[in-house]
Each structure stands twice: as structure tokens, then as C-alpha cells.
CSV table of C-alpha atoms (C1' of nucleotides) in Angstrom, one decimal:
chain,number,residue,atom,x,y,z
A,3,UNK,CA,52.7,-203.9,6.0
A,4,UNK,CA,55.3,-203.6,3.7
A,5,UNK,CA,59.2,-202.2,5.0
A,6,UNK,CA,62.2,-201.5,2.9
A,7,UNK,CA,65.4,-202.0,4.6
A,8,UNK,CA,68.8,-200.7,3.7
A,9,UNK,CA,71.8,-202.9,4.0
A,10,UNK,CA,75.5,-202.4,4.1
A,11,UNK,CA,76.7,-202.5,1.4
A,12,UNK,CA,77.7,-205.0,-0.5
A,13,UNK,CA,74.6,-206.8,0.0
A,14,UNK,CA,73.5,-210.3,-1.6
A,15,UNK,CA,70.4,-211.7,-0.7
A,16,UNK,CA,71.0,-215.2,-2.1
A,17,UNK,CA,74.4,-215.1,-0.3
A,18,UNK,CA,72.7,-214.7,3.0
A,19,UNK,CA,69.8,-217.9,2.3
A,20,UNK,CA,72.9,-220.3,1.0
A,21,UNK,CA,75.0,-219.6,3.9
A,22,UNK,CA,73.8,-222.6,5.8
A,23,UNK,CA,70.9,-224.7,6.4
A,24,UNK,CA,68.6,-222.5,8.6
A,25,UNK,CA,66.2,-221.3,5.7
A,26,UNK,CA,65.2,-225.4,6.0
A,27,UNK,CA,64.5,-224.7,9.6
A,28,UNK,CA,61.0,-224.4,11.1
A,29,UNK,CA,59.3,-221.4,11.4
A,30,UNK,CA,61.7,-220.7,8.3
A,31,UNK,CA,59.8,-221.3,5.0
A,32,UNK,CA,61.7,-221.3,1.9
A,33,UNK,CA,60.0,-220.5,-1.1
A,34,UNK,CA,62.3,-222.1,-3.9
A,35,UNK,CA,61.5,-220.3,-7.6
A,36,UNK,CA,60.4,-217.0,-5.9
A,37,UNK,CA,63.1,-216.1,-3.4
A,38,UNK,CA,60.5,-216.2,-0.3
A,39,UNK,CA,61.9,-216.4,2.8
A,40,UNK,CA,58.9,-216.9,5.4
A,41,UNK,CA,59.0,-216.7,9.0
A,42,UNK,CA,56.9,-216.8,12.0
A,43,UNK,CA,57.7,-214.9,14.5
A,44,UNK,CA,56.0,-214.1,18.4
A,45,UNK,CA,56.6,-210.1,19.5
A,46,UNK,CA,57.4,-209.5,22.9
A,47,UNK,CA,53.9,-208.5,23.5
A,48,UNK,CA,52.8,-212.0,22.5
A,49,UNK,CA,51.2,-211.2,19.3
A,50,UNK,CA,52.4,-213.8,16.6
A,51,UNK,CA,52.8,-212.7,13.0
A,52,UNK,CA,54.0,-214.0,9.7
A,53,UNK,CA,56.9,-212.4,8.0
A,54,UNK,CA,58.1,-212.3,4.3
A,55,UNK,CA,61.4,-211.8,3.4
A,56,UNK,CA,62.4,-210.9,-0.8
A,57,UNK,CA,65.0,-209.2,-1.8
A,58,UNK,CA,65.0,-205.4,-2.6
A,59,UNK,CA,67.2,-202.6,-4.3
A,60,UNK,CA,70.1,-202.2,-2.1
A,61,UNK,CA,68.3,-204.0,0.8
A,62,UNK,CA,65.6,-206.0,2.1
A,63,UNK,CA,61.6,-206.0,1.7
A,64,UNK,CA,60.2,-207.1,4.9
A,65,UNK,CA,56.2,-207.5,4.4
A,66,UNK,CA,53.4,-209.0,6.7
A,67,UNK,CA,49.8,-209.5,5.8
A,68,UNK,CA,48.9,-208.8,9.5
A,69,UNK,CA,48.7,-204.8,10.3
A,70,UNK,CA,51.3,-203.8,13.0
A,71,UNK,CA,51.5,-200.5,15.1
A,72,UNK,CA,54.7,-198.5,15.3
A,73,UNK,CA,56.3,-200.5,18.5
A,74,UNK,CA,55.3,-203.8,16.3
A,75,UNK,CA,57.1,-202.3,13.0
A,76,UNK,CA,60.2,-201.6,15.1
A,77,UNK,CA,60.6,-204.6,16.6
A,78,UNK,CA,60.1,-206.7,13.4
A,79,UNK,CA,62.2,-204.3,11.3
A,80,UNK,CA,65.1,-204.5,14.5
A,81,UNK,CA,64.7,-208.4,14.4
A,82,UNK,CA,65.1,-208.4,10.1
A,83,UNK,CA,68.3,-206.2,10.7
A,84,UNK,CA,69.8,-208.4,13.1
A,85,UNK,CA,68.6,-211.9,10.9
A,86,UNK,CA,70.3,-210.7,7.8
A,87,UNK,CA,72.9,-208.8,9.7
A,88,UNK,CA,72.1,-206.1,7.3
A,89,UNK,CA,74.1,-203.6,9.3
A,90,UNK,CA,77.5,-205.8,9.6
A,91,UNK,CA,80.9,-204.3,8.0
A,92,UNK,CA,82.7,-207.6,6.0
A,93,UNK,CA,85.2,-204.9,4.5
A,94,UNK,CA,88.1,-206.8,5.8
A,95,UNK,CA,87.1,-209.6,5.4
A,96,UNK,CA,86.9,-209.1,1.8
A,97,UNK,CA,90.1,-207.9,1.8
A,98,UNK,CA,91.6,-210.8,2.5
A,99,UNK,CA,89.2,-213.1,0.3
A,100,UNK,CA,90.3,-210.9,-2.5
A,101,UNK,CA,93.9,-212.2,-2.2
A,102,UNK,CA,92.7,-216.2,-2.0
A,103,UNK,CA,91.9,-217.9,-5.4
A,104,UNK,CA,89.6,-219.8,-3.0
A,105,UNK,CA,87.9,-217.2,-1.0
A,106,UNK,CA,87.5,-215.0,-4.2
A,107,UNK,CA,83.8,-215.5,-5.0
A,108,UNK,CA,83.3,-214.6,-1.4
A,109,UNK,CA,84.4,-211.3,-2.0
A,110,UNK,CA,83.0,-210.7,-5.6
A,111,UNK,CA,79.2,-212.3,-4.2
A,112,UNK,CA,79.5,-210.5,-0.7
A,113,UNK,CA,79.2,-213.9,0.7
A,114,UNK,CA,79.6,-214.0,5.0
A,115,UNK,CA,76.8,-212.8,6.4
A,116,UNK,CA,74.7,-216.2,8.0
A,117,UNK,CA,71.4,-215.8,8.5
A,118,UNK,CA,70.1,-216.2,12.0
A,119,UNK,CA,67.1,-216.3,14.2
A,120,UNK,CA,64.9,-213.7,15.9
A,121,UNK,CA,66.5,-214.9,18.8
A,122,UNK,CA,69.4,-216.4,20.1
A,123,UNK,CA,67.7,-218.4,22.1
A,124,UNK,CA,66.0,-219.9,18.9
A,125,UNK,CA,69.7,-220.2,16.9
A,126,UNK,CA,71.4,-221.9,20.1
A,127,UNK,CA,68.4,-224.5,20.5
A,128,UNK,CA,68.6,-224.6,17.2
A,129,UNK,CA,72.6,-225.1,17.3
A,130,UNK,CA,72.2,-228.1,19.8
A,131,UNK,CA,70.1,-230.3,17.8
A,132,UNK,CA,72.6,-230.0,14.8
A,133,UNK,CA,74.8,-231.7,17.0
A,134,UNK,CA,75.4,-235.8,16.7
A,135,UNK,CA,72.6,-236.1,14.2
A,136,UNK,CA,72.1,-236.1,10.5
A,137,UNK,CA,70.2,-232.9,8.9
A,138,UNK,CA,66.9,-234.7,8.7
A,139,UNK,CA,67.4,-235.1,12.6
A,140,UNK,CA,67.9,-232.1,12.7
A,141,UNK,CA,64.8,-230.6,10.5
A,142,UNK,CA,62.6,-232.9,12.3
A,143,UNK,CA,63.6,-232.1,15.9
A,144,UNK,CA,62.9,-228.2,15.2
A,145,UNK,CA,59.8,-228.9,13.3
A,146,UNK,CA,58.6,-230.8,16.5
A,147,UNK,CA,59.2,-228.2,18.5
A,148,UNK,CA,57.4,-225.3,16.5
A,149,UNK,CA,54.6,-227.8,15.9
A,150,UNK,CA,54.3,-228.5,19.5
A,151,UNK,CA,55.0,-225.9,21.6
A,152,UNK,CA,54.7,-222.6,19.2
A,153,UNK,CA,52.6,-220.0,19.7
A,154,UNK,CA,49.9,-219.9,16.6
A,155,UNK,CA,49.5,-217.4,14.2
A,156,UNK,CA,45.8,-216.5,14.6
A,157,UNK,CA,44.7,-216.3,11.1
A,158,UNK,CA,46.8,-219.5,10.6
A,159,UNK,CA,47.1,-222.1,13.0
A,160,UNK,CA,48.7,-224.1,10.9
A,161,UNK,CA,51.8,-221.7,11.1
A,162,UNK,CA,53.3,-221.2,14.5
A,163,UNK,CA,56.5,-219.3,16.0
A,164,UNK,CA,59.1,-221.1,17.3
A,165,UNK,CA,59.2,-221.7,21.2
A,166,UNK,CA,59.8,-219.1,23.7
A,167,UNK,CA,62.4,-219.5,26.6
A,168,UNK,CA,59.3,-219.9,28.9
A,169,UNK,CA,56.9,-222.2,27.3
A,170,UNK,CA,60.1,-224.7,27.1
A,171,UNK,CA,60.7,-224.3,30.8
A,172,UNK,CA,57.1,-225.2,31.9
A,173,UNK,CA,57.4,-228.9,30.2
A,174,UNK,CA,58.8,-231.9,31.9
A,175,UNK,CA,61.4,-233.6,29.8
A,176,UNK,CA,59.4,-236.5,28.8
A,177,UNK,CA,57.3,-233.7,26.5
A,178,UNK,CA,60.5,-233.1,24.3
A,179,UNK,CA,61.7,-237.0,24.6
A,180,UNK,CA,58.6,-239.0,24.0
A,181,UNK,CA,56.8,-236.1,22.3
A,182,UNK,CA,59.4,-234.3,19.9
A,183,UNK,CA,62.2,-237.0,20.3
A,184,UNK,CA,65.4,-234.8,21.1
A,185,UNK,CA,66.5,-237.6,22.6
A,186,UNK,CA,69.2,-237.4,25.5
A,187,UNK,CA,69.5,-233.6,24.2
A,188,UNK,CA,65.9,-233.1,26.1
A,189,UNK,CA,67.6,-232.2,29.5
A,190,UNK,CA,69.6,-229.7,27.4
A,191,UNK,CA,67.0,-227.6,26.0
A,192,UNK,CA,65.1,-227.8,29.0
A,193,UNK,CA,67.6,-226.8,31.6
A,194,UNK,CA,69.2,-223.9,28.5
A,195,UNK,CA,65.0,-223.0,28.8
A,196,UNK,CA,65.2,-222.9,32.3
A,197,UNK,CA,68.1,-220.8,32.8
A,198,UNK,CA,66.7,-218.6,30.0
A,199,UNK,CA,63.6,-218.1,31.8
A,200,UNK,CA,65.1,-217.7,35.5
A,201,UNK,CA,67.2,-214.7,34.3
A,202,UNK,CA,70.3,-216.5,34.9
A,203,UNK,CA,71.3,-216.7,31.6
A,204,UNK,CA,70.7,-213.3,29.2
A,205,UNK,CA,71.6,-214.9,25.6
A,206,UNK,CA,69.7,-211.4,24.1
A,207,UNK,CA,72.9,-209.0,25.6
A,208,UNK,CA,75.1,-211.7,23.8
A,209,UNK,CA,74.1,-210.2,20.6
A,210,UNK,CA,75.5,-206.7,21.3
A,211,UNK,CA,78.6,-208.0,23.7
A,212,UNK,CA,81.7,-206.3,24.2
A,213,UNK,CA,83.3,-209.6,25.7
A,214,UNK,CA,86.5,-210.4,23.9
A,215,UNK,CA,85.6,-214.0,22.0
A,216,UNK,CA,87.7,-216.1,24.6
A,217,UNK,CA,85.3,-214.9,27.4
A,218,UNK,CA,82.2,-215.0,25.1
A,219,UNK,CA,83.5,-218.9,24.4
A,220,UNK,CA,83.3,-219.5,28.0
A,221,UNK,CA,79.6,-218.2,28.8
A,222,UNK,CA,78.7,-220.9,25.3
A,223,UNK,CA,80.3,-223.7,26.7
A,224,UNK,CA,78.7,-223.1,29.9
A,225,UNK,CA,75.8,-224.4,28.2
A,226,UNK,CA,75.0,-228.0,28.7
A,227,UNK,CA,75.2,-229.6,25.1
A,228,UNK,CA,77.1,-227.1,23.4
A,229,UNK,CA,80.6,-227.7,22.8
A,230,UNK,CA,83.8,-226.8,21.1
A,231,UNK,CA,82.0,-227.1,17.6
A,232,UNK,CA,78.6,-226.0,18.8
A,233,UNK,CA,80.4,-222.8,20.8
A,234,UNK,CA,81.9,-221.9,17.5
A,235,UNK,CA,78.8,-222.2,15.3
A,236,UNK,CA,76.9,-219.7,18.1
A,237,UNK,CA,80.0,-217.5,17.5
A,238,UNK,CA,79.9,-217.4,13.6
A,239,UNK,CA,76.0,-216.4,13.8
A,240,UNK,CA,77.2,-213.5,16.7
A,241,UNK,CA,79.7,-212.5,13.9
A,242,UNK,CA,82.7,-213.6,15.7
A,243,UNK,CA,84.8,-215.6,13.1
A,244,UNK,CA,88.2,-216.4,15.4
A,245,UNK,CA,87.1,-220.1,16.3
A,246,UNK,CA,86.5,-222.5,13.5
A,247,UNK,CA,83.0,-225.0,13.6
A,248,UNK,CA,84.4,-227.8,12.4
A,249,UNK,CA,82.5,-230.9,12.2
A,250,UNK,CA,82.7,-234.4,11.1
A,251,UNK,CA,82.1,-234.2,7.1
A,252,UNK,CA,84.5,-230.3,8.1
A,253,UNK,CA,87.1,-232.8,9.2
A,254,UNK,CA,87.2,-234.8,5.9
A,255,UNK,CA,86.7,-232.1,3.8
A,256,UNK,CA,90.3,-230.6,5.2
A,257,UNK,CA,91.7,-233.8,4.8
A,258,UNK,CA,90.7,-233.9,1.2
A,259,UNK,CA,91.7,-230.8,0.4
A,260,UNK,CA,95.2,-230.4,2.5
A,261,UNK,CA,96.2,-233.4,3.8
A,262,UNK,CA,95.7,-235.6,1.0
A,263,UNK,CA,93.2,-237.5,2.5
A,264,UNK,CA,94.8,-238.6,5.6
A,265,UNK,CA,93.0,-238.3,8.8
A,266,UNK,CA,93.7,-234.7,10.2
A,267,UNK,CA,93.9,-233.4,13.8
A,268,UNK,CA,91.8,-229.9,14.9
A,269,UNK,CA,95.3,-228.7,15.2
A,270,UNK,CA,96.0,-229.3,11.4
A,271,UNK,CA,92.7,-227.8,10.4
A,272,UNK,CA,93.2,-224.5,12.8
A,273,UNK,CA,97.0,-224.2,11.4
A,274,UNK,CA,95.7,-224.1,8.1
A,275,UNK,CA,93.2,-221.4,8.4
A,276,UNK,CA,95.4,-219.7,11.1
A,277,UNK,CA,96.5,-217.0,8.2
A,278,UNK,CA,93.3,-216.0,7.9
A,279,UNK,CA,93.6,-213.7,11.5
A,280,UNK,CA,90.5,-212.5,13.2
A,281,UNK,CA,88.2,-213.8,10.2
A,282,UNK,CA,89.4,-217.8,9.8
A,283,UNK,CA,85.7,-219.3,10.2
A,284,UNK,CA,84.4,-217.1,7.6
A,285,UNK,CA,87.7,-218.5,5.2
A,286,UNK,CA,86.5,-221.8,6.7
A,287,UNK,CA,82.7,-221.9,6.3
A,288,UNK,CA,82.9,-219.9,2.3
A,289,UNK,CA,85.7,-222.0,1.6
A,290,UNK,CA,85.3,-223.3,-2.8
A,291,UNK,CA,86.2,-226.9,-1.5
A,292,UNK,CA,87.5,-229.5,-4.2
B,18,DG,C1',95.0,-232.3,29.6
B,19,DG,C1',93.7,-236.4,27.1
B,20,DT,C1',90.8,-240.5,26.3
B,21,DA,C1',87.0,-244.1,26.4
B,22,DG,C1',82.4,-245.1,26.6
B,23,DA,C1',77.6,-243.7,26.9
B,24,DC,C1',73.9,-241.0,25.2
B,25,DC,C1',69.6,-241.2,21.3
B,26,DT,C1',67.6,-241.4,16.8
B,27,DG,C1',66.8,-242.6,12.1
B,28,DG,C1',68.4,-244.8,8.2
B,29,DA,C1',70.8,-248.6,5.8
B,30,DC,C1',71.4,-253.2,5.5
B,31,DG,C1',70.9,-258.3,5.9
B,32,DC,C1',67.9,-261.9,7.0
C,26,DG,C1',58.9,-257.2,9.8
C,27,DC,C1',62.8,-257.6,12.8
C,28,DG,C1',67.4,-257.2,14.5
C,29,DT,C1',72.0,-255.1,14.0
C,30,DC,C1',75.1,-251.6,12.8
C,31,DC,C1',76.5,-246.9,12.0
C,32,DA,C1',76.8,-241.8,11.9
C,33,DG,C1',76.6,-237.7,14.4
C,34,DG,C1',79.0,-234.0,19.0
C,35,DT,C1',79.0,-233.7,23.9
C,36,DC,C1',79.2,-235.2,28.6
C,37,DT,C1',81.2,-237.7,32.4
C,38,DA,C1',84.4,-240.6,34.6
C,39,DC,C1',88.8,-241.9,34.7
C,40,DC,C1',93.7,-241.8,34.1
DNA sequence: GGTAGACCTGGACGC
DNA sequence: GCGTCCAGGTCTACC
């Protein structure tokens, strides 16, 4: 199977692999030298396949070497749009990068989309074990998990998808400490499983939420192990740029760059990239530091 | 509302 | 090989 997608334009496929770590993130694949982005991904009717992502004119090839009837097509072609955010309007954005010697490539690469998960579920997981732990923490934590828990692709098995809601809420915690060693962020993923899987939490509608950001902030921090920085890195993937993910190596970076290298307060960080309205964490995160 | 200490792991370092 | 220290955000208890 073999899609096409159109994308907004302007469009940059590189733009949307460099805009943060995920592509390094299991089921993600990245095929360095040919511009490969594999996935594994499990339907909603339990069927697991493996996706391709390359470049195309104007767009996005989306191919799979499994066949796929027309309700599999639309929900892997629906997940692709949402991943690369191929339908999302950064015209005003741009706008204002133009204007900012710093933010300039932004606008002439069409960097700001950030690539995301099939699911939000996956990219708030995800999210939580980026937090108080190095990248390789982080990359091994979510490799444990897909290499535990994912459902396997049937003509692979050494490729699996990442973790549904409900497998996670069957295990007892000592499965994600002992076994893929999250640590004291075990109870975190389990209970965010749990709630998931109950139906008392619907991360899915957050995708298309009319919330204001304030009131989507609150539902995120709700969460057990997400906090300020972790509520604003969920926001940036949902495309809402008003709060700004700053973490530690974030913190010196500001200081280097504003402050002169003296330690800096949130406050000083949020005052400088105030001027930057509505779209601050984008200013923030495609920022030409130094 | 602000702050201190605990949480857990892997890596760096010294012995 | 072993022990110690440190980095990395969030939570909880306390003020």
C-alpha cells in the first residue's frame, strides 16, 4: 500500500524529523542516509502493521508492505495527518519569525510542526519518561515498553507497536519497575493506563479540543507525573504554543543567551519570549541558540 | 504560594 | 568490582 498525502503548505519533511527527539523513540525507526521514518503502529481493530514514512512532492508518502482495506487506509492515513500535523496553518507564526534574525530560518525552512504519536496516550507516556532522566533513560524506558508489552507485527515479531491504554492497565507495577525499570514513574504510567482504560480520562478528544489552553493545562496537570514542563511539552505536540517547556539544559541555554550566564528564574525566561503572543514556545523550541 | 526533600536510574568517577 | 556522587522533573509535606 502505498498513499500520497498533501500537506499545508509550506511543508518540510526534515523540519518535522529534527523537531525533537521522538524519531529516536520506539516503535519510531529512523533510517539515517535514506530519510525513512518507520513506525509500528496497532489499528483499533487490533491488527498491527508497519508504516513507512518518505518524503513526497508537496506532501507525504505513507507506504506499508501489509495490504489494508479501506477502514485500515483511513485510519492510517488519519493517524499520518495528525503525526506530521500535515493539515496545521503556521502562517502566523511565520509572520512573526520573519521579523526575528533568530527565528528567521524557521520561517524560510517551515520549521514548527513536532512530530507526534499515533496517539496521545503514546506522546504523554512518552512525555513522562523524558522527565528527570537523561535521553538514554529516556530511549531505554520506551524501548522497554514496546519490547515488552507491544502488540507484534505478525510477519515481524521482532517489531512491535507501542502499548495500548489497556495492556498497561492489566500489569501490576512491579512489571514496569523490575521489568522495564521506570522507576518511581511506574505508578504514573500505570494509574495514566488505568484511567485511560476506565474511560475516565479521554486523551483522544484532547487532540481536537476547543478548551482554551489554561483549561486544557489543568486536565495535563491532572495527570500524576506530568508537570509544569511536562504540561507544556503535551501542549506543543497538541499545537498549543502559549506555555513554554523549559527544562533544565532550556534554563541554561536562556541564561547563556540573555542573562549573561547568570542563573535565570522561569519568570525571566517567560518575559523574554512574552513578545512572541500566542506562539512563544514555538520562538522557544526553534530558537538559533548561541 | 513557595520551598525542601524524596523519588529512581544510569553514568562518571575514585579507589 | 565496588561505593559514592550527580543529573534529571515531579510529588508531597510543610511553612
Amino acid at each position: 500500500m502505498l498513499l500520497t498525502l498533501a500537506a499545508r503548505q509550506p511543508f518540510f519533511y526534515p523540519a518535522v524529523i529534527s523537531s525533537h527527539g521522538w524519531p529516536q523513540l520506539a516503535p519510531f525507526e529512523w533510517q539515517e542516509g535514506v530519510e525513512k521514518l518507520g513506525y509500528v503502529m496497532e489499528l483499533s481493530n487490533g491488527r498491527v502493521v508497519r508504516l513507512e514514512f518518505t518524503p513526497a512532492e508537496g506532501g507525504l508518502h505513507v507506504s506499508a508492505a501489509d495490504s489494508l482495506n479501506p477502514a485500515e487506509q483511513e485510519e492510517t492515513q488519519n493517524a499520518a495527518r495528525w503525526m506530521f500535523a500535515l493539515d496545521l496553518n503556521l502562517e502566523p507564526f511565520y509572520v512573526i519569525a520573519r521579523q526575528e534574525p533568530k527565528l528567521a530560518h524557521a520561517a524560510a525552512g517551515a520549521y514548527g510542526r513536532v512530530l507526534r504519536s499515533a496517539t496521545l496516550f503514546e506522546d504523554v507516556v512518552k512525555t513522562i519518561l523524558t522527565t528527570n532522566t537523561q535521553w538514554g533513560g529516556t530511549k531505554r524506558m520506551a524501548r522497554g515498553l514496546v519490547e515488552a508489552f507491544g502488540a507484534v507485527h505478525p510477519a515481524d515479531p521482532s517489531r512491535r507497536a507501542f502499548p495500548t491504554a489497556a495492556r498497561l492497565a492489566d500489569l501490576d507495577e512491579a512489571a514496569l519497575t523490575d521489568g522495564v525499570r521506570l522507576g518511581y514513574r511506574a505508578p504514573y504510567v500505570l494509574e495514566l493506563a488505568r484511567r485511560v482504560t476506565r474511560g475516565e480520562l479521554n486523551l483522544e478528544v484532547l487532540k481536537q479540543s476547543d478548551l482554551p489552553t489554561a483549561e486544557l493545562r489543568k486536565v495535563l496537570l491532572g495527570i500524576k507525573g506530568i508537570g509544569g514542563y511536562a504540561a507544556a511539552h503535551v501542549l506543543l505536540i497538541l499545537g498549543r504554543y502559549e506555555t513554554l517547556p523549559i527544562d533544565s539544559w532550556g534554563y541554561k541555554l536562556v541564561s547563556r543567551e540573555f542573562y549573561g550566564g547568570e542563573p535565570v528564574t522561569l519568570a525571566q525566561i517567560e518575559a523574554v519570549f512574552e513578545r512572541f503572543g500566542d506562539y512563544r514556545a514555538l520562538a522557544y523550541w526553534f530558537w538559533k541558540w548561541g
